[in-house]
Amino acid sequence: MGLFQKFKEGLQKTHNKLVHEIKRVVTGSPKLTGATLEELEAALIAADLGMATTSQIISAVKKAYETQGSTGVDVFGIAKREIEISLSNTATALRREPGLTVVSIVGVNGTGKTTTAAKLAHSVQSQGQTAVLGACDTFRAAAVEQLKLWGDRLKVPVIAGAHGADPAAIAHDAITAALARNAQYLFIDTAGRLHTKQNLMQELQKLHRVIGKKLPGAPHEVLLVLDATTGMNALNQAREFHKAVPLSGLVVTKLDGTSKGGMVVAIQKELGLPIKFIGLGEKADDLQPFDAKQFAEALFAD
Ligand SMILES: Nc1nc2c(ncn2[C@@H]2O[C@H](COP(=O)(O)OP(=O)(O)O)[C@@H](O)[C@H]2O)c(=O)[nH]1
Ligand SMILES: [Mg+2]
């Protein structure tokens, strides 16, 4: 299946809502009035696109009406273009260092960190590179088992320790193992933590300090995993995590399960952090590099 088709299928729910809402407004009053614009604005906000991009779309639609007259304005085309502009400065490629690239995967509980770590290992592997997984969520015994299961399935070595072990010690061992294997990537799965818990944020800082001591410059990427179904709450998570550990990018998961996909646009616009990958399902190849153009197209494609 092509990338566009994947985006389209994964974004189906958001597409349905967004297109349905815009159609309702536009066909309900084919001649644009102040009231229609207000309705359109409400529809875009309801789709979680955020204030900034919504205002951008509304003023572009207004302008089109002023120059073109009050009928025949392509509202969908305008919305698509403005969304693409909002997302366009997103650099998505995973950083690639000479030698080993260490990627730390962080976020609150249940957002999809472990799954994303496995999917990323699968992704670099399918591009001919080698990966190692570090099971640094030692807090929950099941987390290590879950990662090992993925490792078995994908044939990726998983470095793990005992339940309750110091995550920094596991990370240290994982770097040693990855270097010994000449692996190109080490993906570190960390324990879920609430962005409001100071001590857990400090633990994460310590983890990254130990990683940096073992391998200068590492972690080269710190990816925050956000669950799209949480909508705008994800924005707060991102702000707090970014304060504690500088993030290099975001991964937005579970877009297939929500009509709130517009939140991707809001988050990118608000935080200025690149969305590097999006999760469109539970399988290994359901993680896709983010692409602004394909995303905007897929939101509106029939
Ligand atoms: N539908 C869907 N489910 C996902 C996606 N990413 C993760 N999940 C599911 O979300 C649940 C939690 O994922 P997990 O990786 O264990 O989250 P963690 O607690 O952050 O490590 C699991 O059931 C995953 O299969 C996605 O992109 N789409
Ligand atoms: Mg996990």
Tab-separated table of C-alpha atoms and ligand atoms in Angstrom:
chain	number	residue	atom	x	y	z
A	1	MET	CA	0.000	0.000	0.000
A	2	GLY	CA	1.328	3.445	-0.901
A	3	LEU	CA	2.056	6.088	1.697
A	4	PHE	CA	-0.861	8.248	0.619
A	5	GLN	CA	-3.300	5.353	0.894
A	6	LYS	CA	-1.979	4.605	4.407
A	7	PHE	CA	-2.455	8.208	5.460
A	8	LYS	CA	-5.914	8.217	3.974
A	9	GLU	CA	-7.054	5.051	5.724
A	10	GLY	CA	-5.468	6.018	9.022
A	11	LEU	CA	-7.040	9.468	8.952
A	12	GLN	CA	-10.487	8.286	7.910
A	13	LYS	CA	-12.246	9.325	11.106
A	14	THR	CA	-10.758	12.799	11.112
A	15	HIS	CA	-11.500	13.114	7.411
A	16	ASN	CA	-15.120	12.151	7.910
A	17	LYS	CA	-15.660	14.652	10.669
A	18	LEU	CA	-13.824	17.539	9.038
A	19	VAL	CA	-15.348	17.093	5.584
A	20	HIS	CA	-18.787	16.493	7.022
A	21	GLU	CA	-18.622	19.652	9.131
A	22	ILE	CA	-17.338	21.875	6.352
A	23	LYS	CA	-19.891	20.466	3.902
A	24	ARG	CA	-22.671	21.072	6.345
A	25	VAL	CA	-21.769	24.744	6.597
A	26	VAL	CA	-20.952	25.309	2.937
A	27	THR	CA	-23.966	23.520	1.451
A	28	GLY	CA	-26.257	24.919	4.131
A	29	SER	CA	-25.468	28.444	2.999
A	30	PRO	CA	-23.787	28.523	-0.395
A	31	LYS	CA	-23.579	32.307	-0.179
A	32	LEU	CA	-21.108	33.306	2.425
A	33	THR	CA	-22.208	35.637	5.167
A	34	GLY	CA	-20.725	36.672	8.473
A	35	ALA	CA	-22.827	33.998	10.153
A	36	THR	CA	-21.542	31.287	7.811
A	37	LEU	CA	-17.979	32.274	8.531
A	38	GLU	CA	-18.669	31.968	12.233
A	39	GLU	CA	-20.137	28.534	11.697
A	40	LEU	CA	-17.167	27.524	9.625
A	41	GLU	CA	-14.852	28.751	12.344
A	42	ALA	CA	-16.695	26.687	14.945
A	43	ALA	CA	-16.497	23.608	12.717
A	44	LEU	CA	-12.734	23.944	12.291
A	45	ILE	CA	-12.188	24.403	15.995
A	46	ALA	CA	-14.377	21.365	16.670
A	47	ALA	CA	-12.019	19.392	14.449
A	48	ASP	CA	-9.163	20.314	16.834
A	49	LEU	CA	-7.223	22.328	14.281
A	50	GLY	CA	-6.442	24.977	16.875
A	51	MET	CA	-7.071	28.724	16.889
A	52	ALA	CA	-4.087	29.858	14.841
A	53	THR	CA	-4.714	27.641	11.818
A	54	THR	CA	-8.473	28.151	12.064
A	55	SER	CA	-8.010	31.940	11.909
A	56	GLN	CA	-5.633	31.503	8.997
A	57	ILE	CA	-8.231	29.460	7.085
A	58	ILE	CA	-11.066	31.859	7.893
A	59	SER	CA	-9.160	34.914	6.722
A	60	ALA	CA	-8.106	33.133	3.522
A	61	VAL	CA	-11.746	32.176	2.855
A	62	LYS	CA	-12.852	35.767	3.536
A	63	LYS	CA	-10.271	37.106	1.143
A	64	ALA	CA	-11.378	34.685	-1.560
A	65	TYR	CA	-14.959	35.874	-1.153
A	66	GLU	CA	-13.918	39.496	-1.392
A	67	THR	CA	-12.031	38.964	-4.627
A	68	GLN	CA	-14.187	36.229	-6.173
A	69	GLY	CA	-17.656	37.093	-5.016
A	70	SER	CA	-19.816	35.133	-2.664
A	71	THR	CA	-20.262	31.909	-4.595
A	72	GLY	CA	-17.966	29.262	-5.954
A	73	VAL	CA	-15.174	29.690	-3.411
A	74	ASP	CA	-13.306	26.426	-2.909
A	75	VAL	CA	-13.380	26.217	0.892
A	76	PHE	CA	-11.877	22.714	0.922
A	77	GLY	CA	-9.006	23.762	-1.317
A	78	ILE	CA	-8.281	26.763	0.883
A	79	ALA	CA	-8.409	24.731	4.090
A	80	LYS	CA	-6.099	22.107	2.626
A	81	ARG	CA	-3.584	24.712	1.494
A	82	GLU	CA	-3.558	26.569	4.812
A	83	ILE	CA	-3.141	23.335	6.783
A	84	GLU	CA	-0.240	22.367	4.591
A	85	ILE	CA	1.354	25.794	5.149
A	86	SER	CA	0.888	25.427	8.917
A	87	LEU	CA	2.688	22.104	8.867
A	88	SER	CA	5.275	22.793	6.232
A	89	ASN	CA	8.441	23.473	8.208
A	90	THR	CA	8.407	20.004	9.684
A	91	ALA	CA	11.664	18.122	9.170
A	92	THR	CA	10.779	14.511	9.728
A	93	ALA	CA	13.817	12.353	9.138
A	94	LEU	CA	15.290	10.530	12.094
A	95	ARG	CA	18.723	11.927	12.874
A	96	ARG	CA	21.556	9.712	11.727
A	97	GLU	CA	24.901	10.022	13.497
A	98	PRO	CA	28.120	8.410	12.356
A	99	GLY	CA	28.336	5.317	14.546
A	100	LEU	CA	25.497	4.760	16.961
A	101	THR	CA	22.403	6.965	17.107
A	102	VAL	CA	20.573	6.791	20.431
A	103	VAL	CA	16.870	7.621	20.442
A	104	SER	CA	15.082	8.048	23.772
A	105	ILE	CA	11.338	7.547	23.694
A	106	VAL	CA	9.396	9.368	26.390
A	107	GLY	CA	5.836	10.203	27.359
A	108	VAL	CA	2.973	9.553	29.749
A	109	ASN	CA	1.509	6.078	30.327
A	110	GLY	CA	-0.230	4.307	27.501
A	111	THR	CA	0.558	6.761	24.725
A	112	GLY	CA	2.319	4.111	22.638
A	113	LYS	CA	6.009	4.387	23.619
A	114	THR	CA	6.818	0.676	23.633
A	115	THR	CA	4.966	0.075	20.384
A	116	THR	CA	6.671	3.074	18.797
A	117	ALA	CA	10.127	1.888	19.885
A	118	ALA	CA	9.457	-1.463	18.207
A	119	LYS	CA	7.999	0.127	15.089
A	120	LEU	CA	11.017	2.417	14.762
A	121	ALA	CA	13.387	-0.547	15.057
A	122	HIS	CA	11.384	-2.261	12.340
A	123	SER	CA	11.500	0.839	10.174
A	124	VAL	CA	15.288	1.312	10.264
A	125	GLN	CA	15.757	-2.419	9.858
A	126	SER	CA	13.659	-2.473	6.719
A	127	GLN	CA	15.982	0.235	5.381
A	128	GLY	CA	18.945	-2.072	5.864
A	129	GLN	CA	20.189	-0.699	9.174
A	130	THR	CA	20.565	-2.537	12.446
A	131	ALA	CA	18.769	-1.670	15.656
A	132	VAL	CA	18.866	-2.618	19.322
A	133	LEU	CA	16.046	-2.018	21.794
A	134	GLY	CA	16.698	-0.978	25.391
A	135	ALA	CA	13.972	-1.978	27.850
A	136	CYS	CA	14.313	0.893	30.325
A	137	ASP	CA	10.741	0.735	31.556
A	138	THR	CA	11.690	-1.384	34.537
A	139	PHE	CA	8.766	-0.070	36.511
A	140	ARG	CA	6.244	-2.509	35.078
A	141	ALA	CA	7.309	-6.129	34.548
A	142	ALA	CA	4.857	-6.422	31.662
A	143	ALA	CA	6.608	-3.624	29.781
A	144	VAL	CA	9.820	-5.629	29.457
A	145	GLU	CA	7.855	-8.692	28.304
A	146	GLN	CA	5.991	-6.593	25.766
A	147	LEU	CA	9.220	-5.252	24.295
A	148	LYS	CA	10.812	-8.722	24.255
A	149	LEU	CA	7.811	-10.047	22.361
A	150	TRP	CA	8.294	-7.342	19.735
A	151	GLY	CA	12.028	-8.105	19.663
A	152	ASP	CA	11.363	-11.800	18.990
A	153	ARG	CA	8.873	-10.999	16.280
A	154	LEU	CA	11.093	-8.446	14.542
A	155	LYS	CA	14.386	-10.210	15.281
A	156	VAL	CA	15.775	-7.184	17.092
A	157	PRO	CA	17.919	-7.742	20.196
A	158	VAL	CA	16.361	-6.427	23.395
A	159	ILE	CA	18.587	-5.432	26.294
A	160	ALA	CA	16.708	-5.762	29.563
A	161	GLY	CA	17.358	-6.102	33.264
A	162	ALA	CA	15.474	-7.296	36.285
A	163	HIS	CA	12.132	-5.836	37.228
A	164	GLY	CA	12.730	-2.740	39.320
A	165	ALA	CA	16.324	-2.311	38.138
A	166	ASP	CA	17.765	1.167	37.661
A	167	PRO	CA	16.717	2.293	34.175
A	168	ALA	CA	19.982	4.238	33.830
A	169	ALA	CA	21.969	1.033	34.379
A	170	ILE	CA	19.961	-0.737	31.672
A	171	ALA	CA	20.520	2.167	29.287
A	172	HIS	CA	24.233	1.984	30.016
A	173	ASP	CA	24.257	-1.756	29.231
A	174	ALA	CA	22.157	-1.237	26.124
A	175	ILE	CA	24.669	1.269	24.734
A	176	THR	CA	27.520	-1.154	25.433
A	177	ALA	CA	25.612	-3.921	23.632
A	178	ALA	CA	24.642	-1.716	20.691
A	179	LEU	CA	28.243	-0.534	20.255
A	180	ALA	CA	29.552	-4.101	20.473
A	181	ARG	CA	27.162	-5.094	17.686
A	182	ASN	CA	28.007	-2.057	15.576
A	183	ALA	CA	24.315	-1.260	15.519
A	184	GLN	CA	23.253	1.966	13.863
A	185	TYR	CA	20.351	2.664	16.192
A	186	LEU	CA	19.461	2.132	19.821
A	187	PHE	CA	15.855	2.842	20.739
A	188	ILE	CA	15.311	3.299	24.452
A	189	ASP	CA	11.839	2.556	25.770
A	190	THR	CA	11.293	4.522	28.977
A	191	ALA	CA	8.662	4.200	31.679
A	192	GLY	CA	5.499	6.243	31.343
A	193	ARG	CA	5.428	9.288	33.575
A	194	LEU	CA	3.074	12.144	34.229
A	195	HIS	CA	4.428	15.481	33.053
A	196	THR	CA	3.290	16.987	36.355
A	197	LYS	CA	5.417	14.699	38.565
A	198	GLN	CA	8.638	16.522	39.308
A	199	ASN	CA	10.530	13.513	40.697
A	200	LEU	CA	9.757	11.428	37.619
A	201	MET	CA	10.947	14.215	35.371
A	202	GLN	CA	14.179	14.354	37.351
A	203	GLU	CA	14.583	10.617	36.930
A	204	LEU	CA	14.330	11.135	33.172
A	205	GLN	CA	16.951	13.880	33.307
A	206	LYS	CA	19.229	11.525	35.202
A	207	LEU	CA	18.657	8.785	32.624
A	208	HIS	CA	19.691	11.153	29.844
A	209	ARG	CA	22.731	12.338	31.809
A	210	VAL	CA	23.939	8.755	32.212
A	211	ILE	CA	23.350	8.086	28.512
A	212	GLY	CA	25.346	11.213	27.634
A	213	LYS	CA	28.209	10.183	29.870
A	214	LYS	CA	28.400	6.766	28.313
A	215	LEU	CA	28.169	8.123	24.766
A	216	PRO	CA	28.878	11.842	24.342
A	217	GLY	CA	26.144	13.608	22.377
A	218	ALA	CA	23.568	10.934	23.197
A	219	PRO	CA	20.612	10.760	23.307
A	220	HIS	CA	20.692	12.228	19.810
A	221	GLU	CA	16.935	12.212	19.559
A	222	VAL	CA	14.375	12.559	22.315
A	223	LEU	CA	10.960	11.723	20.936
A	224	LEU	CA	7.824	12.504	22.910
A	225	VAL	CA	4.982	10.121	22.145
A	226	LEU	CA	1.541	11.726	22.230
A	227	ASP	CA	-1.782	9.928	22.009
A	228	ALA	CA	-3.971	11.691	19.435
A	229	THR	CA	-7.156	10.618	21.199
A	230	THR	CA	-6.268	12.899	24.114
A	231	GLY	CA	-6.671	15.905	21.792
A	232	MET	CA	-5.473	19.218	23.153
A	233	ASN	CA	-4.363	17.754	26.501
A	234	ALA	CA	-1.347	16.508	24.574
A	235	LEU	CA	-0.246	20.109	24.214
A	236	ASN	CA	0.323	20.453	27.960
A	237	GLN	CA	2.205	17.190	28.104
A	238	ALA	CA	4.489	18.395	25.326
A	239	ARG	CA	5.170	21.747	26.990
A	240	GLU	CA	6.095	20.168	30.328
A	241	PHE	CA	8.252	17.412	28.876
A	242	HIS	CA	10.051	19.932	26.679
A	243	LYS	CA	10.890	21.994	29.767
A	244	ALA	CA	12.362	18.983	31.570
A	245	VAL	CA	14.204	17.298	28.708
A	246	PRO	CA	14.669	19.165	25.423
A	247	LEU	CA	12.688	17.261	22.809
A	248	SER	CA	13.891	16.778	19.253
A	249	GLY	CA	10.542	15.709	17.902
A	250	LEU	CA	7.082	14.331	18.457
A	251	VAL	CA	5.344	11.104	17.561
A	252	VAL	CA	1.557	11.266	17.424
A	253	THR	CA	-0.028	7.829	17.774
A	254	LYS	CA	-3.507	6.346	17.416
A	255	LEU	CA	-4.608	8.743	14.705
A	256	ASP	CA	-6.537	5.814	13.250
A	257	GLY	CA	-8.746	5.727	16.338
A	258	THR	CA	-9.849	9.338	16.545
A	259	SER	CA	-11.589	12.159	14.740
A	260	LYS	CA	-9.298	14.592	16.568
A	261	GLY	CA	-6.515	14.294	13.989
A	262	GLY	CA	-6.610	18.044	13.521
A	263	MET	CA	-4.672	18.235	16.781
A	264	VAL	CA	-1.543	17.382	14.794
A	265	VAL	CA	-1.865	20.768	13.099
A	266	ALA	CA	-2.505	22.620	16.356
A	267	ILE	CA	0.411	20.983	18.120
A	268	GLN	CA	2.886	21.600	15.351
A	269	LYS	CA	1.799	25.233	15.115
A	270	GLU	CA	1.817	25.895	18.864
A	271	LEU	CA	5.048	24.186	19.803
A	272	GLY	CA	7.151	24.528	16.709
A	273	LEU	CA	8.483	21.035	17.396
A	274	PRO	CA	8.637	18.736	14.391
A	275	ILE	CA	6.191	15.879	14.219
A	276	LYS	CA	8.494	13.136	13.039
A	277	PHE	CA	6.198	10.136	12.894
A	278	ILE	CA	2.536	9.350	13.129
A	279	GLY	CA	0.961	6.104	14.304
A	280	LEU	CA	-1.862	4.873	12.116
A	281	GLY	CA	-2.439	1.445	13.624
A	282	GLU	CA	-1.040	-1.271	15.872
A	283	LYS	CA	1.090	-3.224	13.390
A	284	ALA	CA	4.836	-2.869	12.919
A	285	ASP	CA	4.537	-0.941	9.672
A	286	ASP	CA	1.754	1.348	10.844
A	287	LEU	CA	4.215	4.019	11.939
A	288	GLN	CA	4.843	6.475	9.131
A	289	PRO	CA	7.236	9.391	8.697
A	290	PHE	CA	5.147	12.513	8.858
A	291	ASP	CA	4.577	14.309	5.577
A	292	ALA	CA	2.712	17.629	5.630
A	293	LYS	CA	1.538	17.490	2.041
A	294	GLN	CA	0.274	13.925	2.193
A	295	PHE	CA	-1.356	14.625	5.537
A	296	ALA	CA	-3.241	17.678	4.259
A	297	GLU	CA	-4.238	15.870	1.052
A	298	ALA	CA	-5.428	12.805	2.956
A	299	LEU	CA	-7.581	14.899	5.279
A	300	PHE	CA	-9.672	16.060	2.356
A	301	ALA	CA	-9.329	13.329	-0.253
A	302	ASP	CA	-12.523	11.536	-1.329
B	1	LIG	N1	-4.748	1.991	16.989
B	1	LIG	C1	-3.530	2.256	17.407
B	1	LIG	N2	-3.083	1.730	18.563
B	1	LIG	C2	-1.837	2.020	18.961
B	1	LIG	C3	-0.986	2.874	18.211
B	1	LIG	N3	0.189	2.967	18.890
B	1	LIG	C4	0.056	2.217	20.005
B	1	LIG	N4	-1.154	1.655	20.061
B	1	LIG	C5	-1.718	0.777	21.111
B	1	LIG	O1	-1.803	1.508	22.326
B	1	LIG	C6	-1.623	0.633	23.437
B	1	LIG	C7	-0.552	1.184	24.359
B	1	LIG	O2	0.693	1.133	23.701
B	1	LIG	P1	2.076	0.963	24.437
B	1	LIG	O3	3.134	0.988	23.399
B	1	LIG	O4	2.041	-0.199	25.358
B	1	LIG	O5	2.082	2.321	25.288
B	1	LIG	P2	3.153	2.800	26.383
B	1	LIG	O6	2.514	2.612	27.716
B	1	LIG	O7	3.349	4.273	26.093
B	1	LIG	O8	4.397	2.028	26.196
B	1	LIG	C8	-1.283	-0.731	22.854
B	1	LIG	O9	-2.425	-1.512	22.837
B	1	LIG	C9	-0.847	-0.401	21.424
B	1	LIG	O10	-1.077	-1.470	20.545
B	1	LIG	C10	-1.487	3.434	16.975
B	1	LIG	O11	-0.842	4.190	16.260
B	1	LIG	N5	-2.757	3.079	16.634
B	2	MG	MG	5.445	0.908	27.524
